[in-house]
Each structure stands twice: as C-alpha cells, then as structure tokens.
RNA sequence: GUCCCCAUCGUCCAGAGGCCUAGGACGCGGCCCUUUCAAGGCUGAAACCCGGGUUCGAAUCCCGGUGGGGACGCCA
C-alpha cells in the first residue's frame, strides 16, 4: 500500500507550486489506490498561523484534492499537526544523542552568525565547525549543571548519502559537504529535517514526492533514516514552477495563491488540468484536456520531466475556456451565480422558471468568455434594460441620418413576425435591407447597438430572439431617440 | 564561493540510436466561415545550447564547456 503526503508549512497560502506538488501526490495515491496524507508542518511557531492552515485547506478543497488522513479527517497516525507531535521528535533527538549519533551544541545563534559572517567574508562557505562535538567532559558537565540552553546537532558520519530518485535517478552527496545540522532547536522544537523524517517514518510514508528545492535536503534525511534504522522511502523530486523571468515563482510575479485564481474566475478543473501538465506528460498521444478523474487513471511518476517549467497564464486561460465549454448548462449556471450576484444581475428565477432562457443565454456567452468574471460584462444587456452605451458605437451606427428610418422599418418588420426565433428575425431583417436598398450589415450593426449598446455581442439574431419581441421593440425605439439626440 | 539538479519552437510537452524533412498544445501570422466579437476548421513562421567522442547511424548514449535553476538557517 502506497502512502504519500503533502506537508505544507502554514506560513502562507497554498501557492501554485505547492498546489502542483499536492496534486501530484494526490494523483499518485489515487492512481495506485494509495493513501494521501495531509500533514501540517507548523513547527515554526513564529510564522505559522491557524488562518494559514485554513487557507491551505480551502485551496486543496477548491482543487478537489481530498485527503485521506489529516486535519479534520484523522487516521491511524493522528495528530497531523507537527506542533502536536513534539514529544515524538524530542524522543528521537534524545535517542540519537544517547546512541552517539547526535550531540548537544551550546553555541548560540548569535555566535554562529558571527562565525558564519567571518567565514563568508574570507570567501569560504561556512560549515559548522563541530566546536561542541569535542567539548571535554568537564566543560560539558558544567554547561549541563547550569542548564545552559542548547540545540542538538546530528553528527554527520563520514562517507556518502545516496538515494534513488524516481525522476532523477541515482544521486550521491559526499557527506563532507554536509554540516552537522541542528535537529532540535534550543527551544525544544524540532527543525524541519528531524520532523519530516520522524513523521514520514511514523506515518509509514512510502513515497516522498516534493519540490526540487528539497533535493539538497534529501541526503540529510537519508542519513537520519539510517541513523534510526528506518527504511528509506522512495523519493521523487519534481521540477519547480518558474515565473516568466525564469525565476522561482513568487509574489513578485502576481497571483501565486491558488485561491487568488478562484477569485479571478478560473475553474478548479482547469487549474488541475493545467497544473498536471506543467512538468508532467502522459506520454504518447496529443491529448491535453483531461478531467481529474481521467488523470487519476493515467498518472505516472515516470512522466515527470526534468527541467523547470514556466507558468504560462495564457495557456491556463485556454484550459479554463475549454473546461467551461464542457460544463453542463446547470453546472455553469451554478458556478456563475456568485459572479452574477456580485454584478447585481442575479435573480433566483434564472434557475427556476427562466432556466431554459438562462441556459440559452449562457450558451451564447460561453464561447466568448475565458473566465467566470467575464460573463457579467459580456451579457449584462440580457439581464438589465439599462444599457451601457458605447458613445462611439452610437455615433457610428445610430446617429447617421438614415439610421432612424432603417430602425423604424426593421421594427415594423419584426412586429409582423409570427414567431420570434433567430431564423425568422434574420429573414425579416434581410428582407428589410433589400427593400430599402441597404446592406444587411448596416441594419445588423445598428440593431446590435440598439439592443446591446455596443458593437460587439453574440450573434444578433440569437440576441434579439432571446431578448424577446417586446424588449426588442422598446430598445429599438429608445435607440431611434438616442440616435436623433446624438445627431442634434 | 561550495554542492546538487536541469538543458527540444517565445512557453508547456512528445521523442527512451535509424520511424525526425523533429510531432502536438498555448501564443503569434494568414485563409475559410461570418452581422461584430468569439468559438471552430485549414494553414504559416518558430527549436534539438556549444564542442568533442561512441556508433554504419545521435535530439536521443558518454565526456567537457556554456547557460539556467536550486540548496547552503536553531525556516520549511
């Protein structure tokens, strides 16, 4: 049974990179019938907050990445907050000290910083000098007697740390390049290295799928696994997501929080599809559009590419539109509700007695919208009689001398229609154009401005049909007046 | 600076020695459709970082260089 985990630190919202890591873990678990664990790494009390935990949970829920064990779900290895598992880390650290695999370090952060700065000024890379490793018994006893605060450092053994990475292959680090890292801070809290390993061991994690930025931490982890005699899990380090400038994606690049995209009108299914294909490929075939369910059926770690990937919002837009196009009318309508409400265009009968009309409207709008936020501005004229007039359009299509007569004629022709469907309307408009010796386009453009206030809209005949005979009549007449006013 | 990772169109990917005249997608250009804008169809421009090997044959394997990224915290 495969067990994977996503282990975010609640020091910020769920960002794009974390979301993709979570997605890969989730897909891997679902693909192999494994368990997806969510563990909150809140051992940095200073920077962690409950609010951020909620933010991360919201992000995961929005994406649909439900976890099998973790906050609010629980499981055999609860609790899933590291701040509630401190005893376990302390025990592991003490065990390492007892076994001579770690030692107490009495150097203060200030001293270390000074020594580090000194070494760097001299042009060398600083590595802890093991000052406290070779303390004589007397000094050590004295320190202990006065209960001097101390951290616990792992004693890096000679040799090398190597591991098999599922996406990179064999990776070797010379232990000489690894310093005696702190595993337990002087305040009794574990550092990341200790807590991840301790938890991954206890939670029986079999595959660690995480960002590339952890690759240089991995040898430390391997050393810890060995020190406590635990089986080393499989690692898979996935490439990072970069901004357009090829730098690691960060706030500088604009929206990086997943929920920010939700607020911008993106669909979670589009985000999932897009993220899945950022750094991963199903291999053969040219298909790019997938649902989450489809992805869980084909996801394979072997399809992860080696190089970093640049986040391309234009492609996200495309995915978003494609997924919107595939939503059922009811589903689309449901997602749109908050947006139309915010625009003051919503009313409950849109999903009740007027649903057929509403769905038809959405059908016309959805090929023109890339995001959910675009429906209201695009289709406002369907829902409200207060048109947002484009002055240039009025001047061009309504103000000309012939415009009034043209519209009057069209209006008269439409009034004769038995049925107010697109085909009948089109026939009537074209016939009117012929009768008046003008191009149909002239009437169509004037009609469009009359009905929508703008020069851009869905097909005029569909628009007119959906607006209905009465509203069309009223708007055309209002437009004639407006045109006359603009002329004067 | 040290260590590690990576390297195919502008971007995301395909390519696991001959199938490559290097394929798809986004974006960009053109054409078609057409009442505008989209969507859709067709189509064009656009890449194997460089240098050495190995091989009958290399985008694919090896070495070096260059370039990019990441890590070097009592952050995670």
Coordinates of C-alpha atoms (C1' of nucleotides) in Angstrom, one line a residue:
Chain A
X1 CA 0.0 0.0 0.0
X2 CA 1.5 3.3 -1.1
X3 CA 1.3 6.2 1.3
X4 CA 2.2 9.7 0.2
X5 CA 1.8 13.0 1.9
X6 CA 1.6 16.7 1.2
X7 CA 3.2 18.6 4.0
X8 CA 2.8 22.3 3.7
X9 CA 4.0 24.8 6.2
X10 CA 1.2 27.2 7.2
X11 CA 3.3 30.3 6.8
X12 CA 1.4 31.4 3.7
X13 CA -1.5 30.5 1.5
X14 CA -1.5 27.5 -0.8
X15 CA 0.5 28.7 -3.8
X16 CA 0.8 27.4 -7.3
X17 CA 3.9 25.3 -6.7
X18 CA 2.5 23.7 -3.5
X19 CA -0.7 23.0 -5.3
X20 CA 1.0 21.1 -8.0
X21 CA 3.0 19.1 -5.5
X22 CA -0.2 18.3 -3.7
X23 CA -1.8 17.4 -7.0
X24 CA 1.0 15.0 -8.0
X25 CA 0.8 13.3 -4.6
X26 CA -2.9 13.1 -4.8
X27 CA -2.9 11.7 -8.3
X28 CA -0.2 9.2 -7.4
X29 CA -2.3 8.0 -4.4
X30 CA -5.5 7.8 -6.4
X31 CA -3.8 6.1 -9.3
X32 CA -2.4 3.3 -7.2
X33 CA -5.2 3.1 -4.6
X34 CA -2.8 4.5 -2.0
X35 CA -3.4 6.9 0.8
X36 CA -2.9 10.6 0.6
X37 CA -1.9 12.2 3.9
X38 CA -2.1 15.9 4.7
X39 CA 0.3 16.9 7.4
X40 CA 0.7 20.5 8.6
X41 CA 4.3 21.4 9.3
X42 CA 3.8 24.1 11.9
X43 CA 7.0 23.8 13.9
X44 CA 7.8 27.4 13.2
X45 CA 5.5 28.9 15.8
X46 CA 6.6 32.4 14.9
X47 CA 5.5 32.2 11.3
X48 CA 2.6 29.7 11.4
X49 CA -1.0 30.6 11.9
X50 CA -4.3 28.9 12.1
X51 CA -5.6 31.2 9.5
X52 CA -3.0 30.0 7.0
X53 CA -3.9 26.4 7.8
X54 CA -7.5 27.2 6.8
X55 CA -6.3 29.0 3.7
X56 CA -4.3 25.9 2.6
X57 CA -7.2 23.6 3.4
X58 CA -9.5 25.9 1.3
X59 CA -7.1 25.7 -1.6
X60 CA -6.9 22.0 -1.5
X61 CA -10.7 21.6 -1.2
X62 CA -11.2 24.1 -4.1
X63 CA -9.0 21.9 -6.3
X64 CA -10.8 18.8 -5.1
X65 CA -7.7 17.2 -3.6
X66 CA -9.4 15.5 -0.7
X67 CA -7.1 13.9 1.8
X68 CA -7.5 10.5 3.4
X69 CA -5.7 11.4 6.6
X70 CA -5.1 14.8 8.0
X71 CA -6.7 17.8 9.6
X72 CA -10.5 17.2 10.2
X73 CA -10.2 13.7 8.9
X74 CA -7.9 11.9 11.3
X75 CA -6.5 8.5 10.9
X76 CA -4.3 5.9 12.5
X77 CA -1.3 8.3 12.8
X78 CA -3.0 11.3 14.2
X79 CA -2.4 14.1 15.1
X80 CA -1.4 15.5 11.8
X81 CA -0.1 18.8 13.1
X82 CA 3.5 18.7 13.9
X83 CA 3.0 21.2 16.7
X84 CA 1.1 18.4 18.4
X85 CA 3.8 15.8 17.9
X86 CA 6.7 17.4 19.7
X87 CA 7.2 14.6 22.2
X88 CA 8.0 12.2 19.4
X89 CA 10.6 14.5 17.9
X90 CA 12.3 15.1 21.3
X91 CA 12.4 11.4 21.9
X92 CA 14.0 10.8 18.6
X93 CA 16.6 13.5 19.2
X94 CA 17.4 12.1 22.6
X95 CA 17.7 8.7 21.2
X96 CA 20.2 10.0 18.7
X97 CA 22.3 11.7 21.4
X98 CA 22.3 8.5 23.5
X99 CA 23.4 6.5 20.6
X100 CA 26.2 9.0 19.9
X101 CA 24.7 9.9 16.6
X102 CA 24.0 13.5 17.7
X103 CA 25.4 15.9 20.3
X104 CA 24.4 18.9 22.3
X105 CA 25.6 22.2 20.9
X106 CA 25.8 25.2 23.2
X107 CA 26.8 27.7 20.6
X108 CA 24.3 30.5 20.5
X109 CA 22.7 31.6 17.2
X110 CA 24.5 34.9 17.6
X111 CA 27.9 33.3 17.9
X112 CA 27.2 31.1 14.9
X113 CA 26.1 34.0 12.9
X114 CA 29.3 35.9 13.7
X115 CA 31.4 33.0 12.8
X116 CA 29.5 32.4 9.6
X117 CA 29.8 36.0 8.6
X118 CA 33.5 35.9 9.2
X119 CA 34.0 32.8 7.1
X120 CA 32.0 34.3 4.3
X121 CA 34.0 37.4 4.4
X122 CA 37.0 35.3 4.0
X123 CA 35.4 33.9 0.9
X124 CA 34.7 30.4 2.1
X125 CA 31.5 28.6 2.6
X126 CA 30.7 28.2 6.3
X127 CA 30.0 24.8 7.8
X128 CA 29.6 24.2 11.5
X129 CA 33.0 23.6 13.0
X130 CA 31.9 21.0 15.4
X131 CA 33.1 23.1 18.3
X132 CA 30.6 21.5 20.7
X133 CA 31.2 18.0 19.4
X134 CA 34.6 17.8 21.0
X135 CA 33.8 19.5 24.3
X136 CA 35.7 17.9 27.2
X137 CA 33.7 16.2 29.9
X138 CA 34.3 18.9 32.4
X139 CA 33.0 21.7 30.3
X140 CA 30.1 19.7 29.2
X141 CA 29.2 18.8 32.8
X142 CA 29.5 22.4 33.8
X143 CA 27.2 23.5 31.0
X144 CA 24.7 20.9 31.9
X145 CA 24.9 21.8 35.6
X146 CA 24.0 25.4 34.7
X147 CA 21.3 24.2 32.4
X148 CA 22.7 26.2 29.6
X149 CA 20.3 26.2 26.6
X150 CA 21.4 24.0 23.8
X151 CA 20.4 22.7 20.5
X152 CA 21.0 19.1 19.3
X153 CA 23.1 18.6 16.2
X154 CA 23.2 15.5 14.1
X155 CA 26.7 14.1 13.9
X156 CA 27.2 13.6 10.2
X157 CA 29.2 10.4 9.7
X158 CA 31.9 10.0 7.1
X159 CA 31.0 8.5 3.7
X160 CA 28.2 9.5 1.4
X161 CA 24.5 9.7 1.3
X162 CA 22.9 8.4 -1.8
X163 CA 19.4 7.7 -2.9
X164 CA 17.4 6.7 -5.9
X165 CA 15.2 9.4 -7.2
X166 CA 12.2 8.3 -9.3
X167 CA 12.6 11.2 -11.6
X168 CA 16.3 12.0 -11.4
X169 CA 17.9 8.6 -11.0
X170 CA 20.8 7.9 -8.7
X171 CA 22.0 10.9 -6.7
X172 CA 25.1 10.9 -4.5
X173 CA 26.2 13.5 -1.9
X174 CA 29.5 13.5 -0.2
X175 CA 28.9 13.8 3.5
X176 CA 31.9 16.0 3.7
X177 CA 29.7 18.7 2.2
X178 CA 27.0 18.3 4.8
X179 CA 27.4 20.1 8.1
X180 CA 26.2 18.8 11.4
X181 CA 22.8 20.2 11.1
X182 CA 20.6 21.1 14.0
X183 CA 17.8 18.6 14.6
X184 CA 16.3 20.0 17.8
X185 CA 16.4 23.7 18.5
X186 CA 17.2 25.2 21.9
X187 CA 13.5 25.9 22.5
X188 CA 12.8 22.2 22.2
X189 CA 11.2 22.4 18.8
X190 CA 12.5 20.2 16.0
X191 CA 13.9 21.5 12.8
X192 CA 12.3 20.5 9.5
X193 CA 14.8 17.8 8.9
X194 CA 14.0 15.9 12.1
X195 CA 10.3 16.4 12.0
X196 CA 9.8 15.3 8.4
X197 CA 11.8 12.2 8.8
X198 CA 10.3 11.3 12.2
X199 CA 6.8 11.8 10.8
X200 CA 7.4 10.1 7.5
X201 CA 8.7 7.1 9.4
X202 CA 5.9 7.0 11.8
X203 CA 3.3 7.7 9.2
X204 CA 4.7 4.9 7.1
X205 CA 5.2 7.2 4.1
X206 CA 6.4 5.1 1.2
X207 CA 6.9 7.8 -1.5
X208 CA 8.1 11.3 -0.9
X209 CA 7.0 13.5 -3.8
X210 CA 8.1 17.0 -3.3
X211 CA 9.7 20.0 -4.9
X212 CA 13.1 20.0 -6.5
X213 CA 14.3 22.6 -3.9
X214 CA 14.3 19.7 -1.4
X215 CA 16.8 17.7 -3.3
X216 CA 19.8 19.1 -1.3
X217 CA 18.0 18.3 1.9
X218 CA 17.5 14.7 1.0
X219 CA 20.9 13.5 1.9
X220 CA 20.4 14.8 5.4
X221 CA 17.1 12.9 5.5
X222 CA 18.7 9.8 4.2
X223 CA 21.3 10.0 7.0
X224 CA 18.5 10.3 9.6
X225 CA 16.6 7.4 8.3
X226 CA 19.8 5.3 8.5
X227 CA 20.5 6.6 12.0
X228 CA 17.2 5.4 13.3
X229 CA 17.3 2.3 11.3
X230 CA 14.2 3.1 9.3
X231 CA 13.5 2.1 5.7
X232 CA 14.3 5.0 3.3
X233 CA 11.2 5.9 1.2
X234 CA 11.3 6.4 -2.5
X235 CA 11.9 9.9 -3.5
X236 CA 10.6 11.8 -6.5
X237 CA 11.7 15.4 -6.8
X238 CA 9.6 17.3 -9.2
X239 CA 10.8 20.4 -11.1
X240 CA 10.0 23.8 -9.9
X241 CA 7.5 26.2 -11.4
X242 CA 9.1 29.4 -12.6
X243 CA 7.8 32.9 -13.4
X244 CA 8.2 34.3 -16.9
X245 CA 11.6 35.6 -15.9
X246 CA 12.7 32.0 -15.2
X247 CA 13.0 32.8 -11.5
X248 CA 11.2 30.7 -9.0
X249 CA 7.6 31.7 -9.0
X250 CA 6.9 34.2 -6.2
X251 CA 4.6 37.0 -5.2
X252 CA 6.6 39.3 -7.5
X253 CA 5.0 37.5 -10.4
X254 CA 1.5 38.4 -9.4
X255 CA -1.1 36.0 -8.3
X256 CA 0.5 32.9 -6.8
X257 CA -2.1 31.9 -4.3
X258 CA -4.4 29.3 -5.7
X259 CA -7.5 30.9 -4.2
X260 CA -6.5 34.1 -6.0
X261 CA -7.2 32.2 -9.2
X262 CA -10.5 31.1 -7.9
X263 CA -11.3 34.8 -7.2
X264 CA -10.3 35.7 -10.7
X265 CA -12.8 33.3 -12.2
X266 CA -10.8 30.3 -13.0
X267 CA -12.3 26.8 -12.7
X268 CA -10.7 24.3 -10.4
X269 CA -10.8 21.6 -13.1
X270 CA -8.9 23.9 -15.5
X271 CA -6.3 24.6 -12.8
X272 CA -5.9 20.9 -12.1
X273 CA -5.6 20.1 -15.8
X274 CA -3.1 22.9 -16.4
X275 CA -1.0 22.1 -13.3
X276 CA -0.9 18.4 -14.1
X277 CA 0.6 19.1 -17.4
X278 CA 3.1 21.6 -16.1
X279 CA 6.1 19.3 -15.7
X280 CA 4.3 16.1 -16.4
X281 CA 3.1 14.4 -19.5
X282 CA 1.0 11.3 -20.1
X283 CA 3.4 10.4 -22.9
X284 CA 2.1 9.2 -26.2
X285 CA -0.8 11.0 -27.7
X286 CA -1.7 14.6 -28.3
X287 CA -4.4 14.9 -25.8
X288 CA -4.2 17.8 -23.4
X289 CA -7.7 18.1 -22.0
X290 CA -8.3 15.9 -19.0
X291 CA -10.6 15.8 -16.1
X292 CA -9.2 15.0 -12.7
X293 CA -10.8 11.5 -12.8
X294 CA -9.1 10.8 -16.1
X295 CA -5.8 12.0 -14.8
X296 CA -6.1 9.6 -11.8
X297 CA -6.4 6.8 -14.2
X298 CA -3.2 7.5 -16.1
X299 CA -0.9 9.4 -13.8
X300 CA 2.6 8.0 -13.6
X301 CA 5.7 9.5 -11.9
X302 CA 7.7 8.4 -14.8
X303 CA 6.1 11.1 -17.0
X304 CA 7.6 13.9 -14.9
X305 CA 10.1 15.9 -16.8
X306 CA 13.4 17.0 -15.5
X307 CA 13.5 20.7 -16.3
X308 CA 11.8 23.5 -14.5
X309 CA 8.6 24.8 -16.1
X310 CA 7.5 28.4 -16.7
X311 CA 4.0 29.2 -15.6
X312 CA 2.1 30.4 -18.7
X313 CA -1.1 32.1 -17.8
X314 CA -2.3 32.3 -21.4
X315 CA -2.4 28.6 -21.6
X316 CA -4.3 28.5 -18.3
X317 CA -6.8 30.8 -19.9
X318 CA -7.2 28.4 -22.7
X319 CA -7.7 25.4 -20.4
X320 CA -10.2 27.5 -18.5
X321 CA -12.3 28.2 -21.6
X322 CA -12.1 24.7 -22.7
X323 CA -13.3 23.4 -19.4
X324 CA -16.1 26.0 -19.3
X325 CA -17.2 24.9 -22.7
X326 CA -17.6 21.4 -21.4
X327 CA -19.6 22.3 -18.3
X328 CA -23.3 21.4 -18.4
X329 CA -25.6 24.4 -18.5
X330 CA -26.8 23.8 -15.0
X331 CA -23.3 23.4 -13.7
X332 CA -22.1 26.5 -15.5
X333 CA -25.1 28.4 -14.1
X334 CA -24.3 27.3 -10.6
X335 CA -20.7 28.4 -10.8
X336 CA -21.8 31.7 -12.2
X337 CA -24.3 32.5 -9.6
X338 CA -21.8 34.3 -7.2
X339 CA -20.5 36.3 -10.1
X340 CA -23.8 37.5 -11.4
X341 CA -24.9 38.3 -7.8
X342 CA -21.9 40.5 -7.4
X343 CA -22.8 42.2 -10.6
X344 CA -26.3 42.7 -9.4
X345 CA -27.7 40.6 -12.2
X346 CA -28.9 37.5 -10.4
X347 CA -32.4 36.5 -9.6
X348 CA -33.5 33.1 -8.4
X349 CA -35.9 32.5 -11.2
X350 CA -32.9 32.2 -13.5
X351 CA -32.6 28.6 -12.2
X352 CA -36.4 28.1 -11.9
X353 CA -39.0 29.3 -14.5
X354 CA -36.5 31.1 -16.6
X355 CA -33.8 28.4 -16.7
X356 CA -34.3 27.5 -20.3
X357 CA -33.9 31.1 -21.3
X358 CA -30.9 31.5 -18.9
X359 CA -29.2 28.4 -20.3
X360 CA -29.6 29.6 -23.8
X361 CA -28.0 32.9 -22.9
X362 CA -25.1 31.1 -21.3
X363 CA -24.7 29.1 -24.4
X364 CA -24.2 32.2 -26.4
X365 CA -21.8 33.7 -23.9
X366 CA -19.6 30.8 -23.1
X367 CA -17.7 30.7 -26.3
X368 CA -16.8 34.3 -25.7
X369 CA -15.6 34.1 -22.1
X370 CA -12.3 32.9 -20.8
X371 CA -13.2 33.3 -17.2
X372 CA -16.2 33.3 -15.0
X373 CA -15.8 37.0 -14.3
X374 CA -16.3 37.8 -18.0
X375 CA -20.0 36.7 -18.2
X376 CA -21.5 39.7 -16.4
X377 CA -19.8 42.4 -18.5
X378 CA -20.3 40.3 -21.7
X379 CA -24.0 39.6 -21.1
X380 CA -25.2 42.4 -18.9
X381 CA -27.7 43.6 -21.6
X382 CA -29.5 40.3 -21.4
X383 CA -30.3 40.8 -17.7
X384 CA -30.8 44.5 -17.5
X385 CA -32.6 47.1 -19.6
X386 CA -30.1 49.8 -18.6
X387 CA -27.7 49.6 -21.4
X388 CA -24.1 50.6 -21.0
X389 CA -23.8 52.8 -24.1
X390 CA -20.7 52.9 -26.2
X391 CA -20.6 56.5 -27.5
X392 CA -18.5 55.8 -30.5
X393 CA -20.9 53.0 -31.5
X394 CA -23.9 55.3 -31.1
X395 CA -22.3 57.9 -33.2
X396 CA -21.3 55.4 -35.9
X397 CA -24.5 53.3 -36.1
X398 CA -27.3 55.2 -34.6
X399 CA -26.6 58.8 -35.4
X400 CA -26.4 58.7 -39.3
X401 CA -29.4 60.3 -41.0
X402 CA -30.7 57.0 -42.4
X403 CA -30.4 55.1 -39.1
X404 CA -33.7 56.2 -37.7
X405 CA -35.7 55.2 -40.7
X406 CA -33.8 51.9 -41.0
X407 CA -34.6 51.0 -37.5
X408 CA -38.2 52.0 -37.8
X409 CA -38.5 49.8 -40.8
X410 CA -36.9 46.9 -39.1
X411 CA -39.0 47.3 -36.1
X412 CA -42.1 47.3 -38.2
X413 CA -41.0 44.1 -40.0
X414 CA -40.3 42.4 -36.7
X415 CA -43.7 43.3 -35.4
X416 CA -45.2 41.3 -38.2
X417 CA -43.4 38.1 -37.3
X418 CA -45.5 35.2 -36.1
X419 CA -42.6 33.6 -34.2
X420 CA -39.7 35.5 -32.8
X421 CA -37.0 32.9 -33.5
X422 CA -33.5 33.7 -34.9
X423 CA -34.3 32.4 -38.4
X424 CA -37.5 34.4 -38.8
X425 CA -35.7 37.5 -37.4
X426 CA -32.9 37.1 -39.8
X427 CA -35.2 36.7 -42.8
X428 CA -37.1 39.8 -41.8
X429 CA -34.0 41.9 -41.3
X430 CA -32.5 40.9 -44.6
X431 CA -35.8 41.4 -46.4
X432 CA -36.0 44.9 -44.9
X433 CA -32.4 45.6 -46.0
X434 CA -33.3 44.5 -49.5
X435 CA -36.4 46.6 -49.6
X436 CA -34.5 49.7 -48.5
X437 CA -31.6 49.0 -50.8
X438 CA -29.1 48.9 -48.0
X439 CA -26.7 46.2 -46.9
X440 CA -28.0 43.8 -44.3
X441 CA -24.8 44.5 -42.3
X442 CA -25.9 48.2 -42.0
X443 CA -29.1 47.2 -40.3
X444 CA -27.5 44.5 -38.3
X445 CA -24.9 46.8 -36.8
X446 CA -27.5 49.4 -36.0
X447 CA -29.6 46.8 -34.4
X448 CA -26.8 45.5 -32.4
X449 CA -26.0 48.9 -30.9
X450 CA -29.7 49.4 -30.3
X451 CA -30.1 46.1 -28.4
X452 CA -26.8 45.9 -26.6
X453 CA -25.4 49.4 -26.6
X454 CA -22.2 48.0 -28.1
X455 CA -20.6 46.9 -31.4
X456 CA -19.6 43.5 -30.0
X457 CA -22.0 40.9 -29.0
X458 CA -23.1 37.3 -29.7
X459 CA -25.0 36.8 -33.0
X460 CA -27.5 39.5 -33.4
X461 CA -30.4 37.2 -34.3
X462 CA -29.9 35.0 -31.3
X463 CA -29.6 38.0 -29.1
X464 CA -32.8 39.5 -30.5
X465 CA -34.7 36.3 -30.2
X466 CA -33.6 35.8 -26.5
X467 CA -34.4 39.4 -25.7
X468 CA -37.9 38.8 -26.9
X469 CA -40.2 40.8 -29.1
X470 CA -41.2 43.4 -26.5
X471 CA -37.8 44.3 -25.3
X472 CA -36.5 44.5 -28.8
X473 CA -39.3 46.8 -29.7
X474 CA -38.6 49.0 -26.7
X475 CA -34.9 49.1 -27.2
X476 CA -35.1 49.9 -30.9
X477 CA -37.4 52.8 -30.2
X478 CA -35.2 54.0 -27.5
X479 CA -32.2 53.8 -29.8
X480 CA -34.0 55.8 -32.5
X481 CA -34.5 58.5 -30.0
X482 CA -30.9 58.3 -28.8
X483 CA -29.7 58.4 -32.4
X484 CA -31.7 61.5 -33.1
X485 CA -30.4 63.1 -29.9
X486 CA -26.8 62.3 -30.9
X487 CA -27.4 63.8 -34.3
X488 CA -28.7 67.1 -32.9
Chain B
rG1 C1' 32.1 30.6 -3.5
rU2 C1' 30.8 25.2 -2.5
rC3 C1' 27.4 21.2 -3.5
rC4 C1' 23.2 19.4 -6.4
rC5 C1' 19.8 19.4 -10.5
rC6 C1' 18.4 20.7 -15.4
rA7 C1' 19.0 21.8 -20.9
rU8 C1' 14.0 20.2 -27.9
rC9 C1' 10.0 26.1 -31.1
rG10 C1' 8.8 32.5 -27.1
rU11 C1' 6.1 29.0 -23.4
rC12 C1' 4.4 23.7 -21.9
rC13 C1' 5.2 18.9 -23.6
rA14 C1' 6.3 14.3 -27.4
rG15 C1' 10.8 12.0 -28.6
rA16 C1' 13.5 6.2 -24.5
rG17 C1' 20.0 5.1 -31.6
rG18 C1' 17.6 4.6 -37.6
rC19 C1' 10.1 5.7 -37.6
rC20 C1' 12.8 13.1 -37.4
rU21 C1' 12.1 16.5 -43.7
rA22 C1' 11.8 16.7 -35.2
rG23 C1' 5.3 16.0 -33.6
rG24 C1' 1.3 18.3 -30.6
rA25 C1' -0.7 22.4 -27.5
rC26 C1' -0.7 27.8 -25.9
rG27 C1' 0.6 32.3 -28.0
rC28 C1' 1.6 34.9 -32.9
rG29 C1' 0.5 35.5 -38.6
rG30 C1' -2.7 34.1 -42.9
rC31 C1' -7.1 31.9 -45.0
rC32 C1' -12.1 29.9 -44.5
rC33 C1' -16.8 30.6 -42.0
rU34 C1' -19.3 35.3 -40.9
rU35 C1' -23.7 40.6 -38.9
rU36 C1' -19.4 42.2 -34.9
rC37 C1' -16.6 39.5 -31.3
rA38 C1' -15.5 34.8 -30.1
rA39 C1' -15.6 29.6 -31.0
rG40 C1' -14.5 26.2 -35.0
rG41 C1' -11.7 24.4 -39.5
rC42 C1' -7.4 24.8 -42.6
rU43 C1' -2.6 26.9 -42.8
rG44 C1' 2.3 29.5 -41.9
rA45 C1' 6.6 31.2 -39.1
rA46 C1' 9.1 29.1 -34.9
rA47 C1' 13.5 24.6 -31.5
rC48 C1' 17.2 19.7 -30.8
rC49 C1' 22.8 25.3 -26.3
rC50 C1' 28.2 24.6 -28.0
rG51 C1' 32.4 21.3 -28.6
rG52 C1' 34.4 16.6 -28.5
rG53 C1' 33.7 11.4 -28.5
rU54 C1' 31.0 6.2 -29.0
rU55 C1' 28.4 4.2 -33.4
rC56 C1' 27.4 2.3 -40.1
rG57 C1' 24.0 5.9 -37.9
rA58 C1' 22.7 10.6 -32.2
rA59 C1' 17.8 15.3 -30.5
rU60 C1' 18.4 10.5 -28.1
rC61 C1' 24.5 7.3 -25.1
rC62 C1' 29.5 9.3 -22.8
rC63 C1' 32.9 13.5 -21.5
rG64 C1' 33.9 18.7 -21.3
rG65 C1' 32.2 23.7 -21.7
rU66 C1' 28.4 27.2 -21.5
rG67 C1' 23.8 28.6 -19.8
rG68 C1' 19.6 28.3 -16.4
rG69 C1' 17.8 26.8 -11.7
rG70 C1' 18.0 25.2 -6.6
rA71 C1' 20.3 24.4 -1.8
rC72 C1' 23.9 26.0 1.5
rG73 C1' 19.4 28.9 8.7
rC74 C1' 18.3 26.9 16.0
rC75 C1' 12.7 28.5 8.0
rA76 C1' 10.1 24.8 5.9

